[in-house]
C-alpha positions as protocol buffer text, in pm:
chain_id: "A"
residue {
  index: 1
  type: MET
  ca { x: 0 y: 0 z: 0 }
}
residue {
  index: 2
  type: ALA
  ca { x: 169 y: 319 z: -119 }
}
residue {
  index: 3
  type: GLN
  ca { x: 191 y: 617 z: 112 }
}
residue {
  index: 4
  type: LEU
  ca { x: 221 y: 989 z: 49 }
}
residue {
  index: 5
  type: ARG
  ca { x: 591 y: 1063 z: 101 }
}
residue {
  index: 6
  type: VAL
  ca { x: 582 y: 1445 z: 82 }
}
residue {
  index: 7
  type: PRO
  ca { x: 397 y: 1621 z: 364 }
}
residue {
  index: 8
  type: ILE
  ca { x: 140 y: 1889 z: 285 }
}
residue {
  index: 9
  type: THR
  ca { x: 280 y: 2239 z: 325 }
}
residue {
  index: 10
  type: SER
  ca { x: 182 y: 2599 z: 259 }
}
residue {
  index: 11
  type: LEU
  ca { x: 326 y: 2556 z: -93 }
}
residue {
  index: 12
  type: ASP
  ca { x: 40 y: 2318 z: -181 }
}
residue {
  index: 13
  type: HIS
  ca { x: -292 y: 2423 z: -330 }
}
residue {
  index: 14
  type: ILE
  ca { x: -553 y: 2347 z: -68 }
}
residue {
  index: 15
  type: GLN
  ca { x: -929 y: 2381 z: -47 }
}
residue {
  index: 16
  type: GLY
  ca { x: -1104 y: 2312 z: 281 }
}
residue {
  index: 17
  type: ASP
  ca { x: -1049 y: 2323 z: 653 }
}
residue {
  index: 18
  type: GLU
  ca { x: -698 y: 2237 z: 769 }
}
residue {
  index: 19
  type: ASN
  ca { x: -856 y: 2048 z: 1060 }
}
residue {
  index: 20
  type: ALA
  ca { x: -1074 y: 1835 z: 831 }
}
residue {
  index: 21
  type: THR
  ca { x: -1108 y: 1468 z: 923 }
}
residue {
  index: 22
  type: VAL
  ca { x: -996 y: 1363 z: 575 }
}
residue {
  index: 23
  type: THR
  ca { x: -730 y: 1506 z: 347 }
}
residue {
  index: 24
  type: LEU
  ca { x: -761 y: 1403 z: -16 }
}
residue {
  index: 25
  type: VAL
  ca { x: -450 y: 1463 z: -228 }
}
residue {
  index: 26
  type: GLU
  ca { x: -484 y: 1447 z: -606 }
}
residue {
  index: 27
  type: TYR
  ca { x: -189 y: 1415 z: -840 }
}
residue {
  index: 28
  type: GLY
  ca { x: -317 y: 1531 z: -1175 }
}
residue {
  index: 29
  type: ASP
  ca { x: -231 y: 1624 z: -1531 }
}
residue {
  index: 30
  type: TYR
  ca { x: -423 y: 1904 z: -1703 }
}
residue {
  index: 31
  type: GLU
  ca { x: -420 y: 1723 z: -2037 }
}
residue {
  index: 32
  type: CYS
  ca { x: -535 y: 1386 z: -1898 }
}
residue {
  index: 33
  type: PRO
  ca { x: -896 y: 1311 z: -1996 }
}
residue {
  index: 34
  type: HIS
  ca { x: -942 y: 1098 z: -1682 }
}
residue {
  index: 35
  type: CYS
  ca { x: -837 y: 1393 z: -1464 }
}
residue {
  index: 36
  type: ALA
  ca { x: -1087 y: 1618 z: -1642 }
}
residue {
  index: 37
  type: ALA
  ca { x: -1360 y: 1358 z: -1595 }
}
residue {
  index: 38
  type: ALA
  ca { x: -1276 y: 1339 z: -1223 }
}
residue {
  index: 39
  type: GLN
  ca { x: -1325 y: 1712 z: -1159 }
}
residue {
  index: 40
  type: PRO
  ca { x: -1706 y: 1719 z: -1142 }
}
residue {
  index: 41
  type: ILE
  ca { x: -1700 y: 1410 z: -920 }
}
residue {
  index: 42
  type: LEU
  ca { x: -1450 y: 1579 z: -689 }
}
residue {
  index: 43
  type: GLU
  ca { x: -1676 y: 1886 z: -669 }
}
residue {
  index: 44
  type: GLN
  ca { x: -1968 y: 1661 z: -568 }
}
residue {
  index: 45
  type: ILE
  ca { x: -1750 y: 1490 z: -308 }
}
residue {
  index: 46
  type: GLN
  ca { x: -1642 y: 1827 z: -169 }
}
residue {
  index: 47
  type: ALA
  ca { x: -2003 y: 1945 z: -150 }
}
residue {
  index: 48
  type: HIS
  ca { x: -2112 y: 1622 z: 18 }
}
residue {
  index: 49
  type: PHE
  ca { x: -1840 y: 1613 z: 285 }
}
residue {
  index: 50
  type: GLY
  ca { x: -1812 y: 1989 z: 344 }
}
residue {
  index: 51
  type: ASN
  ca { x: -1571 y: 2087 z: 620 }
}
residue {
  index: 52
  type: ARG
  ca { x: -1488 y: 1721 z: 693 }
}
residue {
  index: 53
  type: LEU
  ca { x: -1277 y: 1714 z: 372 }
}
residue {
  index: 54
  type: ARG
  ca { x: -969 y: 1903 z: 264 }
}
residue {
  index: 55
  type: LEU
  ca { x: -857 y: 1877 z: -101 }
}
residue {
  index: 56
  type: VAL
  ca { x: -497 y: 1920 z: -211 }
}
residue {
  index: 57
  type: TYR
  ca { x: -394 y: 1937 z: -577 }
}
residue {
  index: 58
  type: ARG
  ca { x: -43 y: 1852 z: -694 }
}
residue {
  index: 59
  type: HIS
  ca { x: 94 y: 1851 z: -1047 }
}
residue {
  index: 60
  type: PHE
  ca { x: 193 y: 1532 z: -1227 }
}
residue {
  index: 61
  type: PRO
  ca { x: 226 y: 1639 z: -1592 }
}
residue {
  index: 62
  type: MET
  ca { x: 299 y: 1340 z: -1812 }
}
residue {
  index: 63
  type: VAL
  ca { x: 460 y: 1551 z: -2082 }
}
residue {
  index: 64
  type: GLU
  ca { x: 572 y: 1255 z: -2293 }
}
residue {
  index: 65
  type: ILE
  ca { x: 209 y: 1189 z: -2386 }
}
residue {
  index: 66
  type: HIS
  ca { x: 52 y: 1525 z: -2296 }
}
residue {
  index: 67
  type: PRO
  ca { x: 272 y: 1795 z: -2452 }
}
residue {
  index: 68
  type: HIS
  ca { x: 76 y: 2091 z: -2309 }
}
residue {
  index: 69
  type: ALA
  ca { x: 45 y: 1956 z: -1953 }
}
residue {
  index: 70
  type: GLY
  ca { x: 368 y: 2115 z: -1828 }
}
residue {
  index: 71
  type: ALA
  ca { x: 278 y: 2462 z: -1956 }
}
residue {
  index: 72
  type: ALA
  ca { x: -72 y: 2424 z: -1815 }
}
residue {
  index: 73
  type: ALA
  ca { x: 68 y: 2335 z: -1472 }
}
residue {
  index: 74
  type: GLU
  ca { x: 301 y: 2635 z: -1485 }
}
residue {
  index: 75
  type: ALA
  ca { x: 10 y: 2860 z: -1588 }
}
residue {
  index: 76
  type: ALA
  ca { x: -189 y: 2733 z: -1289 }
}
residue {
  index: 77
  type: GLU
  ca { x: 110 y: 2811 z: -1065 }
}
residue {
  index: 78
  type: PHE
  ca { x: 131 y: 3158 z: -1220 }
}
residue {
  index: 79
  type: ALA
  ca { x: -237 y: 3211 z: -1138 }
}
residue {
  index: 80
  type: GLY
  ca { x: -177 y: 3075 z: -789 }
}
residue {
  index: 81
  type: ASP
  ca { x: 95 y: 3332 z: -739 }
}
residue {
  index: 82
  type: HIS
  ca { x: -182 y: 3589 z: -795 }
}
residue {
  index: 83
  type: GLY
  ca { x: -442 y: 3421 z: -571 }
}
residue {
  index: 84
  type: ALA
  ca { x: -633 y: 3259 z: -858 }
}
residue {
  index: 85
  type: PHE
  ca { x: -508 y: 2899 z: -866 }
}
residue {
  index: 86
  type: TRP
  ca { x: -847 y: 2728 z: -835 }
}
residue {
  index: 87
  type: GLN
  ca { x: -1009 y: 2958 z: -1093 }
}
residue {
  index: 88
  type: MET
  ca { x: -733 y: 2877 z: -1345 }
}
residue {
  index: 89
  type: HIS
  ca { x: -746 y: 2509 z: -1246 }
}
residue {
  index: 90
  type: ARG
  ca { x: -1116 y: 2492 z: -1333 }
}
residue {
  index: 91
  type: ALA
  ca { x: -1073 y: 2698 z: -1651 }
}
residue {
  index: 92
  type: ILE
  ca { x: -794 y: 2475 z: -1781 }
}
residue {
  index: 93
  type: PHE
  ca { x: -995 y: 2158 z: -1727 }
}
residue {
  index: 94
  type: ALA
  ca { x: -1305 y: 2319 z: -1882 }
}
residue {
  index: 95
  type: ASN
  ca { x: -1102 y: 2397 z: -2195 }
}
residue {
  index: 96
  type: GLN
  ca { x: -885 y: 2085 z: -2199 }
}
residue {
  index: 97
  type: HIS
  ca { x: -1000 y: 1983 z: -2547 }
}
residue {
  index: 98
  type: ARG
  ca { x: -821 y: 2284 z: -2698 }
}
residue {
  index: 99
  type: LEU
  ca { x: -526 y: 2317 z: -2461 }
}
residue {
  index: 100
  type: ASN
  ca { x: -227 y: 2515 z: -2589 }
}
residue {
  index: 101
  type: VAL
  ca { x: -18 y: 2814 z: -2480 }
}
residue {
  index: 102
  type: PRO
  ca { x: -233 y: 3080 z: -2656 }
}
residue {
  index: 103
  type: LEU
  ca { x: -537 y: 2939 z: -2473 }
}
residue {
  index: 104
  type: LEU
  ca { x: -354 y: 2956 z: -2138 }
}
residue {
  index: 105
  type: ILE
  ca { x: -268 y: 3319 z: -2204 }
}
residue {
  index: 106
  type: SER
  ca { x: -632 y: 3389 z: -2293 }
}
residue {
  index: 107
  type: LEU
  ca { x: -752 y: 3217 z: -1976 }
}
residue {
  index: 108
  type: ALA
  ca { x: -515 y: 3432 z: -1772 }
}
residue {
  index: 109
  type: ALA
  ca { x: -654 y: 3745 z: -1936 }
}
residue {
  index: 110
  type: ASN
  ca { x: -1010 y: 3628 z: -1860 }
}
residue {
  index: 111
  type: LEU
  ca { x: -907 y: 3603 z: -1494 }
}
residue {
  index: 112
  type: LYS
  ca { x: -772 y: 3961 z: -1507 }
}
residue {
  index: 113
  type: LEU
  ca { x: -413 y: 3834 z: -1490 }
}
residue {
  index: 114
  type: SER
  ca { x: -145 y: 3982 z: -1712 }
}
residue {
  index: 115
  type: PRO
  ca { x: -110 y: 3776 z: -2030 }
}
residue {
  index: 116
  type: ILE
  ca { x: 233 y: 3929 z: -2086 }
}
residue {
  index: 117
  type: ASP
  ca { x: 348 y: 3828 z: -1739 }
}
residue {
  index: 118
  type: LEU
  ca { x: 223 y: 3473 z: -1798 }
}
residue {
  index: 119
  type: ARG
  ca { x: 398 y: 3457 z: -2135 }
}
residue {
  index: 120
  type: ASP
  ca { x: 721 y: 3575 z: -1971 }
}
residue {
  index: 121
  type: ALA
  ca { x: 682 y: 3329 z: -1681 }
}
residue {
  index: 122
  type: LEU
  ca { x: 635 y: 3040 z: -1924 }
}
residue {
  index: 123
  type: ALA
  ca { x: 932 y: 3151 z: -2136 }
}
residue {
  index: 124
  type: SER
  ca { x: 1158 y: 3179 z: -1830 }
}
residue {
  index: 125
  type: ASP
  ca { x: 1034 y: 2857 z: -1663 }
}
residue {
  index: 126
  type: LYS
  ca { x: 958 y: 3065 z: -1353 }
}
residue {
  index: 127
  type: PHE
  ca { x: 726 y: 2799 z: -1208 }
}
residue {
  index: 128
  type: ALA
  ca { x: 889 y: 2489 z: -1356 }
}
residue {
  index: 129
  type: ALA
  ca { x: 1068 y: 2401 z: -1030 }
}
residue {
  index: 130
  type: LYS
  ca { x: 740 y: 2388 z: -834 }
}
residue {
  index: 131
  type: VAL
  ca { x: 581 y: 2165 z: -1098 }
}
residue {
  index: 132
  type: ARG
  ca { x: 891 y: 1944 z: -1105 }
}
residue {
  index: 133
  type: ASP
  ca { x: 893 y: 1920 z: -723 }
}
residue {
  index: 134
  type: ASP
  ca { x: 529 y: 1806 z: -725 }
}
residue {
  index: 135
  type: PHE
  ca { x: 609 y: 1549 z: -994 }
}
residue {
  index: 136
  type: ILE
  ca { x: 913 y: 1413 z: -807 }
}
residue {
  index: 137
  type: GLY
  ca { x: 709 y: 1394 z: -485 }
}
residue {
  index: 138
  type: GLY
  ca { x: 449 y: 1196 z: -677 }
}
residue {
  index: 139
  type: VAL
  ca { x: 710 y: 954 z: -808 }
}
residue {
  index: 140
  type: ARG
  ca { x: 845 y: 909 z: -453 }
}
residue {
  index: 141
  type: SER
  ca { x: 490 y: 834 z: -338 }
}
residue {
  index: 142
  type: GLY
  ca { x: 433 y: 568 z: -603 }
}
residue {
  index: 143
  type: VAL
  ca { x: 234 y: 775 z: -852 }
}
residue {
  index: 144
  type: ASN
  ca { x: 267 y: 637 z: -1204 }
}
residue {
  index: 145
  type: GLY
  ca { x: -49 y: 766 z: -1370 }
}
residue {
  index: 146
  type: THR
  ca { x: -319 y: 1027 z: -1335 }
}
residue {
  index: 147
  type: PRO
  ca { x: -532 y: 1095 z: -1156 }
}
residue {
  index: 148
  type: THR
  ca { x: -386 y: 935 z: -844 }
}
residue {
  index: 149
  type: PHE
  ca { x: -549 y: 1001 z: -509 }
}
residue {
  index: 150
  type: PHE
  ca { x: -430 y: 967 z: -151 }
}
residue {
  index: 151
  type: VAL
  ca { x: -685 y: 950 z: 131 }
}
residue {
  index: 152
  type: ASN
  ca { x: -519 y: 1058 z: 456 }
}
residue {
  index: 153
  type: GLY
  ca { x: -181 y: 968 z: 311 }
}
residue {
  index: 154
  type: ILE
  ca { x: -272 y: 623 z: 173 }
}
residue {
  index: 155
  type: ARG
  ca { x: -296 y: 575 z: -203 }
}
residue {
  index: 156
  type: HIS
  ca { x: -652 y: 501 z: -311 }
}
residue {
  index: 157
  type: ASP
  ca { x: -605 y: 186 z: -517 }
}
residue {
  index: 158
  type: SER
  ca { x: -934 y: 93 z: -672 }
}
residue {
  index: 159
  type: PRO
  ca { x: -1012 y: -38 z: -1018 }
}
residue {
  index: 160
  type: TYR
  ca { x: -1300 y: 213 z: -1019 }
}
residue {
  index: 161
  type: GLY
  ca { x: -1079 y: 509 z: -922 }
}
residue {
  index: 162
  type: VAL
  ca { x: -1260 y: 831 z: -846 }
}
residue {
  index: 163
  type: ALA
  ca { x: -1600 y: 657 z: -840 }
}
residue {
  index: 164
  type: THR
  ca { x: -1511 y: 484 z: -512 }
}
residue {
  index: 165
  type: LEU
  ca { x: -1354 y: 784 z: -338 }
}
residue {
  index: 166
  type: SER
  ca { x: -1671 y: 872 z: -146 }
}
residue {
  index: 167
  type: SER
  ca { x: -1688 y: 531 z: 18 }
}
residue {
  index: 168
  type: ALA
  ca { x: -1316 y: 542 z: 101 }
}
residue {
  index: 169
  type: ILE
  ca { x: -1364 y: 884 z: 263 }
}
residue {
  index: 170
  type: ASP
  ca { x: -1672 y: 759 z: 450 }
}
residue {
  index: 171
  type: GLN
  ca { x: -1466 y: 469 z: 590 }
}
residue {
  index: 172
  type: VAL
  ca { x: -1198 y: 707 z: 720 }
}
residue {
  index: 173
  type: ILE
  ca { x: -1460 y: 935 z: 879 }
}
residue {
  index: 174
  type: LEU
  ca { x: -1636 y: 640 z: 1041 }
}
residue {
  index: 175
  type: GLY
  ca { x: -1301 y: 511 z: 1168 }
}
residue {
  index: 176
  type: ALA
  ca { x: -1219 y: 851 z: 1315 }
}
residue {
  index: 177
  type: ALA
  ca { x: -1556 y: 864 z: 1492 }
}
residue {
  index: 178
  type: ALA
  ca { x: -1512 y: 522 z: 1650 }
}
């Protein structure tokens, strides 16, 4: 059973109460169709569990098969640097079918972020180290595909993936209440 090897820090992108019973960590790739399909399910899970769940997103761009995933992750980091990570995160997944650098720049402009600053950040690899650190942490934790989820630090290994996350979270909450 694989465990999360890199602790959650203030450098992570987190939604939810830090004292939540369950922390769900997702390693994802913005160009992965399975990651995009998981997003509405994750929103339902968040709504269902409320303040009992904390969601953490980490980058795992598989650039060998998804050539725009690295730039998308860096664009999300750029947005995060301006307090708009989750807005960019949702916008990238919503537009995944046409993902490219001009789209990322357009999405930044739609979020009232400087398209020129994003272009310069991508050209200079300003956020590449953060994306690489997330990726390396994923590898150390046994991630080899996306999306990969960890429920309270334990990899969620299920042939049905995201569809069984709710029951896994329920089990942890029930265990904590016992």
